[in-house]
mmCIF file of C-alpha atoms and ligand atoms in Angstrom:
data_model
loop_
_atom_site.group_PDB
_atom_site.id
_atom_site.type_symbol
_atom_site.label_atom_id
_atom_site.label_comp_id
_atom_site.label_asym_id
_atom_site.label_seq_id
_atom_site.Cartn_x
_atom_site.Cartn_y
_atom_site.Cartn_z
ATOM 1 C CA MET A 28 22.489 37.066 47.376
ATOM 2 C CA LYS A 29 24.049 39.057 44.459
ATOM 3 C CA LYS A 30 25.578 36.732 41.552
ATOM 4 C CA ARG A 31 29.182 37.056 41.372
ATOM 5 C CA ILE A 32 31.432 38.388 38.277
ATOM 6 C CA LEU A 33 34.960 37.398 38.048
ATOM 7 C CA THR A 34 37.374 38.394 35.063
ATOM 8 C CA GLY A 35 40.655 39.458 34.581
ATOM 9 C CA ASP A 36 43.602 40.156 32.245
ATOM 10 C CA ARG A 37 47.472 39.027 31.989
ATOM 11 C CA PRO A 38 49.693 42.202 32.802
ATOM 12 C CA THR A 39 51.994 41.887 29.922
ATOM 13 C CA GLY A 40 51.350 45.297 28.408
ATOM 14 C CA ASN A 41 48.739 47.901 28.053
ATOM 15 C CA LEU A 42 45.164 46.990 27.088
ATOM 16 C CA HIS A 43 44.067 47.595 23.638
ATOM 17 C CA ILE A 44 40.635 48.478 21.905
ATOM 18 C CA GLY A 45 40.309 44.620 21.389
ATOM 19 C CA HIS A 46 40.175 44.226 25.117
ATOM 20 C CA TYR A 47 37.826 47.432 25.186
ATOM 21 C CA ILE A 48 35.170 46.168 22.833
ATOM 22 C CA GLY A 49 35.518 42.609 23.763
ATOM 23 C CA SER A 50 35.285 42.609 27.604
ATOM 24 C CA LEU A 51 36.166 45.879 29.268
ATOM 25 C CA LYS A 52 33.269 47.800 27.924
ATOM 26 C CA ASN A 53 30.755 44.925 29.182
ATOM 27 C CA ARG A 54 32.299 44.743 32.748
ATOM 28 C CA VAL A 55 31.459 48.622 33.057
ATOM 29 C CA GLU A 56 28.091 47.836 32.069
ATOM 30 C CA LEU A 57 27.686 45.060 34.594
ATOM 31 C CA GLN A 58 29.406 47.040 37.419
ATOM 32 C CA ASN A 59 27.086 49.822 36.852
ATOM 33 C CA SER A 60 23.805 47.748 36.650
ATOM 34 C CA GLY A 61 24.317 47.266 40.275
ATOM 35 C CA GLU A 62 23.123 43.637 39.882
ATOM 36 C CA TYR A 63 26.603 42.013 40.558
ATOM 37 C CA GLU A 64 29.355 41.703 42.954
ATOM 38 C CA SER A 65 32.247 42.391 40.692
ATOM 39 C CA TYR A 66 35.786 40.995 41.010
ATOM 40 C CA ILE A 67 38.385 41.969 38.346
ATOM 41 C CA MET A 68 41.757 40.089 38.457
ATOM 42 C CA ILE A 69 45.229 41.250 37.267
ATOM 43 C CA ALA A 70 46.600 37.694 36.690
ATOM 44 C CA ASP A 71 50.316 38.357 37.439
ATOM 45 C CA ALA A 72 50.947 34.766 38.323
ATOM 46 C CA GLN A 73 49.726 33.741 34.904
ATOM 47 C CA ALA A 74 51.858 36.319 33.059
ATOM 48 C CA LEU A 75 54.840 35.033 34.762
ATOM 49 C CA THR A 76 54.037 31.399 33.302
ATOM 50 C CA ASP A 77 55.830 32.544 30.325
ATOM 51 C CA ASN A 78 57.403 35.731 31.801
ATOM 52 C CA PHE A 79 59.058 34.113 34.520
ATOM 53 C CA ASN A 80 62.413 35.603 33.710
ATOM 54 C CA ASN A 81 61.098 39.204 33.501
ATOM 55 C CA PRO A 82 59.429 40.106 36.884
ATOM 56 C CA GLN A 83 60.107 43.712 36.295
ATOM 57 C CA LYS A 84 58.090 43.661 33.380
ATOM 58 C CA VAL A 85 55.081 42.182 34.940
ATOM 59 C CA LYS A 86 55.181 44.466 37.854
ATOM 60 C CA GLU A 87 55.286 47.621 35.808
ATOM 61 C CA ASN A 88 52.327 45.983 33.684
ATOM 62 C CA VAL A 89 50.053 45.396 36.715
ATOM 63 C CA PHE A 90 50.174 49.059 37.697
ATOM 64 C CA LYS A 91 49.480 50.148 33.946
ATOM 65 C CA VAL A 92 46.493 47.562 33.526
ATOM 66 C CA ALA A 93 45.167 48.956 36.590
ATOM 67 C CA CYS A 94 45.333 52.492 35.048
ATOM 68 C CA ASP A 95 43.774 51.078 32.129
ATOM 69 C CA TYR A 96 40.969 49.417 34.260
ATOM 70 C CA LEU A 97 40.381 52.868 36.094
ATOM 71 C CA SER A 98 40.387 54.931 32.897
ATOM 72 C CA VAL A 99 37.589 52.983 31.089
ATOM 73 C CA GLY A 100 35.317 53.507 34.086
ATOM 74 C CA ILE A 101 36.026 50.406 36.354
ATOM 75 C CA ASP A 102 35.111 52.155 39.674
ATOM 76 C CA PRO A 103 36.981 50.666 42.767
ATOM 77 C CA GLN A 104 33.835 51.726 44.999
ATOM 78 C CA LYS A 105 31.906 49.184 42.790
ATOM 79 C CA SER A 106 34.242 46.659 41.612
ATOM 80 C CA ASN A 107 37.349 44.681 43.425
ATOM 81 C CA ILE A 108 40.254 45.116 41.261
ATOM 82 C CA PHE A 109 42.804 42.524 42.725
ATOM 83 C CA ILE A 110 46.268 41.199 42.224
ATOM 84 C CA GLN A 111 46.339 37.339 41.663
ATOM 85 C CA SER A 112 49.803 36.538 43.293
ATOM 86 C CA GLN A 113 48.743 38.073 46.687
ATOM 87 C CA ILE A 114 46.059 35.268 47.067
ATOM 88 C CA ALA A 115 48.055 32.314 48.228
ATOM 89 C CA GLU A 116 44.736 30.176 48.536
ATOM 90 C CA LEU A 117 44.895 30.189 44.447
ATOM 91 C CA ALA A 118 47.926 27.810 44.877
ATOM 92 C CA GLU A 119 46.026 25.498 47.004
ATOM 93 C CA PHE A 120 43.022 25.226 44.868
ATOM 94 C CA ASN A 121 45.436 24.676 41.790
ATOM 95 C CA PHE A 122 47.036 21.804 43.985
ATOM 96 C CA TYR A 123 43.906 19.910 44.116
ATOM 97 C CA PHE A 124 42.515 20.530 41.071
ATOM 98 C CA GLU A 125 45.332 19.233 39.135
ATOM 99 C CA ASN A 126 44.294 15.799 39.844
ATOM 100 C CA LEU A 127 41.085 16.121 38.318
ATOM 101 C CA VAL A 128 42.335 17.145 34.717
ATOM 102 C CA THR A 129 44.477 14.821 32.490
ATOM 103 C CA VAL A 130 47.529 15.518 30.453
ATOM 104 C CA SER A 131 45.379 14.699 27.181
ATOM 105 C CA ARG A 132 42.441 17.265 28.202
ATOM 106 C CA LEU A 133 45.107 19.940 28.645
ATOM 107 C CA GLN A 134 46.770 19.094 25.083
ATOM 108 C CA ARG A 135 43.333 19.505 23.517
ATOM 109 C CA ASN A 136 42.939 23.130 24.717
ATOM 110 C CA PRO A 137 42.511 25.204 21.479
ATOM 111 C CA THR A 138 43.578 28.234 23.110
ATOM 112 C CA VAL A 139 46.593 26.881 24.731
ATOM 113 C CA LYS A 140 47.485 25.166 21.415
ATOM 114 C CA THR A 141 47.315 28.265 19.469
ATOM 115 C CA GLU A 142 49.446 30.139 22.245
ATOM 116 C CA ILE A 143 52.383 27.527 22.075
ATOM 117 C CA ARG A 144 52.609 27.605 18.475
ATOM 118 C CA GLN A 145 52.724 31.379 18.394
ATOM 119 C CA LYS A 146 55.282 31.736 21.213
ATOM 120 C CA ASN A 147 57.617 29.107 19.585
ATOM 121 C CA PHE A 148 58.210 27.205 22.814
ATOM 122 C CA GLY A 149 59.449 24.239 21.332
ATOM 123 C CA SER A 150 60.902 21.776 23.778
ATOM 124 C CA SER A 151 61.079 24.381 26.481
ATOM 125 C CA LEU A 152 57.326 24.803 27.143
ATOM 126 C CA PRO A 153 57.100 25.275 30.901
ATOM 127 C CA VAL A 154 54.717 23.058 32.912
ATOM 128 C CA GLY A 155 53.182 26.141 34.225
ATOM 129 C CA PHE A 156 52.220 27.640 31.204
ATOM 130 C CA PHE A 157 50.928 24.558 30.061
ATOM 131 C CA CYS A 158 48.759 23.820 32.862
ATOM 132 C CA TYR A 159 47.280 27.627 33.022
ATOM 133 C CA PRO A 160 43.806 26.518 32.394
ATOM 134 C CA ILE A 161 43.887 24.850 35.609
ATOM 135 C CA SER A 162 45.016 27.778 37.536
ATOM 136 C CA GLN A 163 42.635 29.898 35.716
ATOM 137 C CA SER A 164 39.856 27.686 36.766
ATOM 138 C CA ALA A 165 41.091 28.221 40.420
ATOM 139 C CA ASP A 166 40.597 31.891 39.820
ATOM 140 C CA ILE A 167 37.229 31.397 38.815
ATOM 141 C CA LEU A 168 36.003 28.688 41.060
ATOM 142 C CA GLY A 169 37.884 29.940 43.874
ATOM 143 C CA ILE A 170 35.608 32.724 44.370
ATOM 144 C CA ASN A 171 32.536 31.148 43.437
ATOM 145 C CA ALA A 172 31.768 33.269 40.087
ATOM 146 C CA HIS A 173 28.569 32.834 38.429
ATOM 147 C CA LEU A 174 29.568 34.787 35.480
ATOM 148 C CA VAL A 175 32.990 35.200 33.489
ATOM 149 C CA PRO A 176 32.753 38.158 30.881
ATOM 150 C CA VAL A 177 35.550 37.397 28.270
ATOM 151 C CA GLY A 178 36.509 37.587 24.742
ATOM 152 C CA GLU A 179 35.882 34.392 22.733
ATOM 153 C CA ASP A 180 39.502 33.190 23.055
ATOM 154 C CA GLN A 181 38.817 32.419 26.707
ATOM 155 C CA LEU A 182 35.934 30.057 26.182
ATOM 156 C CA PRO A 183 38.045 26.990 26.428
ATOM 157 C CA MET A 184 39.157 28.114 29.979
ATOM 158 C CA ILE A 185 35.624 28.485 30.974
ATOM 159 C CA GLU A 186 34.739 25.046 29.693
ATOM 160 C CA GLN A 187 37.790 23.747 31.714
ATOM 161 C CA ALA A 188 36.419 25.348 34.923
ATOM 162 C CA ARG A 189 32.734 23.949 34.430
ATOM 163 C CA GLU A 190 34.387 20.598 33.962
ATOM 164 C CA ILE A 191 36.550 20.853 37.079
ATOM 165 C CA ALA A 192 33.406 22.059 39.118
ATOM 166 C CA HIS A 193 31.542 19.197 37.913
ATOM 167 C CA ASP A 194 33.750 16.557 38.462
ATOM 168 C CA PHE A 195 35.031 18.034 41.972
ATOM 169 C CA ASN A 196 31.217 18.128 43.243
ATOM 170 C CA ARG A 197 30.821 14.645 41.952
ATOM 171 C CA ILE A 198 33.974 12.933 43.262
ATOM 172 C CA TYR A 199 33.593 14.669 46.866
ATOM 173 C CA ASN A 200 29.833 14.401 46.753
ATOM 174 C CA THR A 201 29.312 18.130 47.474
ATOM 175 C CA ASN A 202 27.868 21.199 45.904
ATOM 176 C CA VAL A 203 30.775 23.370 46.697
ATOM 177 C CA PHE A 204 31.194 24.859 43.360
ATOM 178 C CA VAL A 205 28.727 26.585 41.198
ATOM 179 C CA GLN A 206 29.036 26.306 37.186
ATOM 180 C CA PRO A 207 30.265 29.255 35.731
ATOM 181 C CA GLU A 208 28.829 30.778 32.698
ATOM 182 C CA VAL A 209 30.585 32.800 30.067
ATOM 183 C CA LEU A 210 29.327 36.079 29.019
ATOM 184 C CA LEU A 211 30.329 36.939 25.328
ATOM 185 C CA PRO A 212 29.959 40.474 23.584
ATOM 186 C CA LYS A 213 27.003 40.578 21.437
ATOM 187 C CA ASP A 214 28.800 41.545 18.501
ATOM 188 C CA LYS A 215 30.216 38.807 16.739
ATOM 189 C CA PHE A 216 33.295 40.662 15.438
ATOM 190 C CA ALA A 217 33.734 42.204 18.830
ATOM 191 C CA ARG A 218 34.363 38.800 20.263
ATOM 192 C CA ARG A 219 37.510 38.542 18.769
ATOM 193 C CA LEU A 220 38.893 41.857 17.138
ATOM 194 C CA THR A 221 41.111 41.354 14.054
ATOM 195 C CA GLY A 222 44.466 43.099 14.203
ATOM 196 C CA LEU A 223 45.530 46.090 12.138
ATOM 197 C CA ASP A 224 47.191 43.857 9.719
ATOM 198 C CA GLY A 225 44.216 41.899 8.964
ATOM 199 C CA ASN A 226 45.779 39.100 10.985
ATOM 200 C CA GLU A 227 44.079 36.759 13.378
ATOM 201 C CA LYS A 228 43.290 38.633 16.611
ATOM 202 C CA MET A 229 44.408 41.972 17.950
ATOM 203 C CA SER A 230 47.487 40.960 20.157
ATOM 204 C CA LYS A 231 50.382 42.614 21.716
ATOM 205 C CA SER A 232 52.776 39.755 20.729
ATOM 206 C CA LEU A 233 51.756 40.277 17.285
ATOM 207 C CA ASN A 234 52.336 43.935 17.213
ATOM 208 C CA ASN A 235 49.086 44.798 15.696
ATOM 209 C CA CYS A 236 47.209 46.735 18.494
ATOM 210 C CA ILE A 237 45.790 50.182 19.164
ATOM 211 C CA TYR A 238 46.388 50.623 22.854
ATOM 212 C CA LEU A 239 43.821 52.715 25.070
ATOM 213 C CA CYS A 240 46.323 55.105 26.166
ATOM 214 C CA ASP A 241 47.942 55.583 22.639
ATOM 215 C CA ASP A 242 48.410 59.307 22.206
ATOM 216 C CA GLU A 243 46.568 60.923 19.335
ATOM 217 C CA LYS A 244 49.433 60.940 16.946
ATOM 218 C CA THR A 245 49.941 57.411 17.423
ATOM 219 C CA LEU A 246 46.440 56.594 16.926
ATOM 220 C CA HIS A 247 46.305 58.383 13.705
ATOM 221 C CA ASP A 248 49.481 56.751 12.293
ATOM 222 C CA LYS A 249 48.059 53.441 13.170
ATOM 223 C CA VAL A 250 44.709 54.023 11.565
ATOM 224 C CA PHE A 251 46.425 55.150 8.330
ATOM 225 C CA SER A 252 48.584 52.277 8.310
ATOM 226 C CA MET A 253 45.880 49.943 8.258
ATOM 227 C CA TYR A 254 44.995 46.976 6.070
ATOM 228 C CA THR A 255 42.314 47.850 3.304
ATOM 229 C CA ASP A 256 42.145 46.331 0.046
ATOM 230 C CA PRO A 257 45.318 46.122 -1.999
ATOM 231 C CA ASN A 258 43.787 46.255 -5.262
ATOM 232 C CA HIS A 259 41.998 49.462 -4.462
ATOM 233 C CA ILE A 260 44.752 51.787 -5.885
ATOM 234 C CA ARG A 261 43.046 55.043 -7.310
ATOM 235 C CA VAL A 262 40.217 56.632 -5.787
ATOM 236 C CA GLU A 263 37.954 55.536 -8.903
ATOM 237 C CA ASP A 264 38.929 51.922 -8.470
ATOM 238 C CA LYS A 265 36.251 49.467 -6.987
ATOM 239 C CA GLY A 266 37.081 48.651 -3.730
ATOM 240 C CA LYS A 267 36.293 45.431 -1.582
ATOM 241 C CA VAL A 268 34.776 45.892 1.737
ATOM 242 C CA GLU A 269 35.072 42.323 3.229
ATOM 243 C CA GLY A 270 38.327 41.811 4.702
ATOM 244 C CA ASN A 271 38.897 45.375 4.726
ATOM 245 C CA MET A 272 39.929 46.331 8.264
ATOM 246 C CA VAL A 273 38.639 49.983 8.099
ATOM 247 C CA PHE A 274 35.253 49.134 7.466
ATOM 248 C CA LEU A 275 35.306 46.001 9.909
ATOM 249 C CA TYR A 276 36.534 48.687 12.678
ATOM 250 C CA LEU A 277 33.734 51.121 11.488
ATOM 251 C CA ASP A 278 31.140 48.269 11.862
ATOM 252 C CA VAL A 279 32.404 47.608 15.496
ATOM 253 C CA PHE A 280 32.927 51.069 16.645
ATOM 254 C CA GLY A 281 30.793 53.445 14.675
ATOM 255 C CA ASN A 282 27.522 54.466 15.847
ATOM 256 C CA ASP A 283 26.344 56.072 12.485
ATOM 257 C CA LYS A 284 25.200 52.978 10.622
ATOM 258 C CA GLN A 285 23.603 54.768 7.846
ATOM 259 C CA LYS A 286 26.545 56.776 7.052
ATOM 260 C CA ILE A 287 28.879 53.400 7.286
ATOM 261 C CA GLU A 288 26.273 51.657 4.983
ATOM 262 C CA GLN A 289 26.463 54.653 2.425
ATOM 263 C CA MET A 290 30.609 54.679 2.354
ATOM 264 C CA LYS A 291 30.544 50.838 1.734
ATOM 265 C CA GLN A 292 28.348 51.346 -1.215
ATOM 266 C CA ASP A 293 30.382 54.272 -2.529
ATOM 267 C CA TYR A 294 33.583 52.366 -1.858
ATOM 268 C CA GLN A 295 32.450 49.278 -3.790
ATOM 269 C CA LYS A 296 31.232 51.415 -6.602
ATOM 270 C CA GLY A 297 34.481 53.259 -6.963
ATOM 271 C CA GLY A 298 34.927 57.090 -5.907
ATOM 272 C CA LEU A 299 35.696 56.872 -2.362
ATOM 273 C CA GLY A 300 39.250 56.945 -1.417
ATOM 274 C CA ASP A 301 41.088 55.029 1.393
ATOM 275 C CA VAL A 302 42.126 58.307 2.988
ATOM 276 C CA THR A 303 38.647 59.644 3.495
ATOM 277 C CA CYS A 304 37.594 56.310 5.013
ATOM 278 C CA LYS A 305 40.514 56.402 7.476
ATOM 279 C CA LYS A 306 40.122 59.972 8.394
ATOM 280 C CA TYR A 307 36.597 59.121 9.537
ATOM 281 C CA LEU A 308 37.522 55.946 11.333
ATOM 282 C CA PHE A 309 40.342 58.100 13.023
ATOM 283 C CA GLU A 310 37.543 60.492 14.352
ATOM 284 C CA VAL A 311 35.120 57.542 15.441
ATOM 285 C CA LEU A 312 38.047 55.961 17.066
ATOM 286 C CA ASN A 313 39.463 59.135 18.686
ATOM 287 C CA GLN A 314 35.999 60.151 20.158
ATOM 288 C CA ILE A 315 35.795 57.051 22.073
ATOM 289 C CA LEU A 316 39.425 57.083 23.094
ATOM 290 C CA LYS A 317 39.927 60.713 24.070
ATOM 291 C CA PRO A 318 38.386 60.669 27.509
ATOM 292 C CA ILE A 319 40.177 57.351 28.433
ATOM 293 C CA ARG A 320 43.503 58.656 27.423
ATOM 294 C CA GLU A 321 42.977 61.924 29.672
ATOM 295 C CA LYS A 322 42.143 59.501 32.668
ATOM 296 C CA TYR A 323 44.980 57.259 31.956
ATOM 297 C CA GLU A 324 47.336 60.319 31.950
ATOM 298 C CA TYR A 325 45.678 61.354 35.477
ATOM 299 C CA TYR A 326 45.784 57.928 37.178
ATOM 300 C CA TYR A 327 49.427 57.404 35.813
ATOM 301 C CA SER A 328 50.625 60.391 37.438
ATOM 302 C CA HIS A 329 48.928 59.511 40.729
ATOM 303 C CA PRO A 330 50.104 56.266 41.306
ATOM 304 C CA GLU A 331 49.113 56.223 45.185
ATOM 305 C CA ILE A 332 45.193 56.470 44.129
ATOM 306 C CA VAL A 333 45.807 53.339 41.769
ATOM 307 C CA TRP A 334 47.685 51.460 44.509
ATOM 308 C CA ASP A 335 45.298 52.230 47.323
ATOM 309 C CA ALA A 336 42.324 50.614 45.038
ATOM 310 C CA LEU A 337 44.528 47.553 44.246
ATOM 311 C CA LYS A 338 45.061 47.049 48.151
ATOM 312 C CA GLN A 339 41.713 47.351 48.992
ATOM 313 C CA GLY A 340 40.326 45.198 46.334
ATOM 314 C CA THR A 341 42.827 42.601 47.009
ATOM 315 C CA GLN A 342 42.065 42.392 50.486
ATOM 316 C CA ASN A 343 38.368 41.977 49.581
ATOM 317 C CA ALA A 344 39.015 39.416 47.334
ATOM 318 C CA LYS A 345 41.456 37.499 49.532
ATOM 319 C CA LYS A 346 38.652 37.122 52.243
ATOM 320 C CA GLU A 347 36.320 35.557 49.671
ATOM 321 C CA TYR A 348 38.856 33.013 48.461
ATOM 322 C CA GLN A 349 39.956 32.032 51.989
ATOM 323 C CA LYS A 350 36.441 31.398 52.952
ATOM 324 C CA GLN A 351 35.765 29.120 49.942
ATOM 325 C CA CYS A 352 39.287 27.431 50.468
ATOM 326 C CA LYS A 353 38.052 26.293 53.702
ATOM 327 C CA ILE A 354 34.906 24.687 52.298
ATOM 328 C CA LEU A 355 37.077 23.126 49.657
ATOM 329 C CA LYS A 356 39.421 21.598 51.967
ATOM 330 C CA SER A 357 36.458 20.280 54.448
ATOM 331 C CA ALA A 358 34.883 18.482 51.304
ATOM 332 C CA MET A 359 37.994 16.767 50.815
ATOM 333 C CA LYS A 360 38.418 15.769 54.196
ATOM 334 C CA LEU A 361 41.695 17.944 54.927
ATOM 335 C CA ASP A 362 40.116 19.673 57.944
ATOM 336 C CA TYR A 363 42.131 17.785 60.509
ATOM 337 C CA PHE A 364 42.460 20.437 63.180
ATOM 338 C CA ASP A 365 39.147 22.419 62.844
HETATM 339 N N1 LIG B 24 43.798 34.340 30.671
HETATM 340 C C1 LIG B 24 43.240 35.593 30.656
HETATM 341 C C2 LIG B 24 43.739 36.341 29.625
HETATM 342 O O1 LIG B 24 44.859 35.975 29.014
HETATM 343 C C3 LIG B 24 43.581 36.294 32.073
HETATM 344 C C4 LIG B 24 42.608 35.593 33.316
HETATM 345 C C5 LIG B 24 43.341 35.229 34.276
HETATM 346 C C6 LIG B 24 41.375 35.442 33.403
HETATM 347 N N2 LIG B 24 42.484 34.258 35.173
HETATM 348 C C7 LIG B 24 41.276 34.778 34.638
HETATM 349 C C8 LIG B 24 40.182 35.854 32.711
HETATM 350 C C9 LIG B 24 39.964 34.416 35.114
HETATM 351 C C10 LIG B 24 38.987 35.500 33.191
HETATM 352 C C11 LIG B 24 38.878 34.830 34.371
HETATM 353 O O2 LIG B 24 43.432 37.600 29.290
#
């Protein structure tokens, strides 16, 4: 049997180059290797945990994220793209997994901690949001995924899923669940791409992203607004490469390593201006993003192709979750009428 991959994204906005380098590129390579059965979830139910009052936004973004997937080369003939809310079995997994996780364990989840801080929930933190690591474990274990290709910030979720799998198997004396493994990008900067402003990670809520579908002018403007070295004022000034977003992005996205090394040296010595570096970075990024942008426009204007792919993918995924749910319930002695 082929090993199974599951991964996904919350549909709260278009995907950006941080997603691309941190996960999407990997997914396409894994899909094309032909070695895996691949499932890609659009996690609309998870998106609702902090957007419950904005269902229209979530729905629109299900479509947009699907367009992003197809544009980067996820092929519905090879990968199943599916919509989380349409798999009712996930709620069942969640129901039973909630018994296996303590409140203090959830409180220690570093990603959720950071998100709670960033989103300023205060005393109105929804239970659903607080518990999403459990429902995400259901996403992963419910389809018996071996491999979860994600960015670094998702590591705590995979750890949570591994713990639940381990505890479930021990408590109910079974081997229903495989222990999923995480697959991180090889390049350490790609694992958590810093935002255009040099702040933490690239994130739509921080408004520091380059989106895959940004038009050429927007891409240009964003590159030219990037954080460099604030003390590098005149071309002949010595510049700093560390913490300079233009060089960080060149390291992550550029192929011509030799040229980039030379640019770094010239920049540090003085004599190489920010504008020249930014022009080059724009070319590098535009070369990657132009074909993606063109495909995006095509899919966006052919919604029937996109919804057909989602429908088929969702049907396929649902069958697998149903099978696994039956096995789970029988391990828990909930098979009264079978
Ligand atoms: N939490 C992920 C994100 O914010 C999305 C997600 C939901 C996911 N379910 C998943 C990722 C299962 C991997 C596996 O991007």
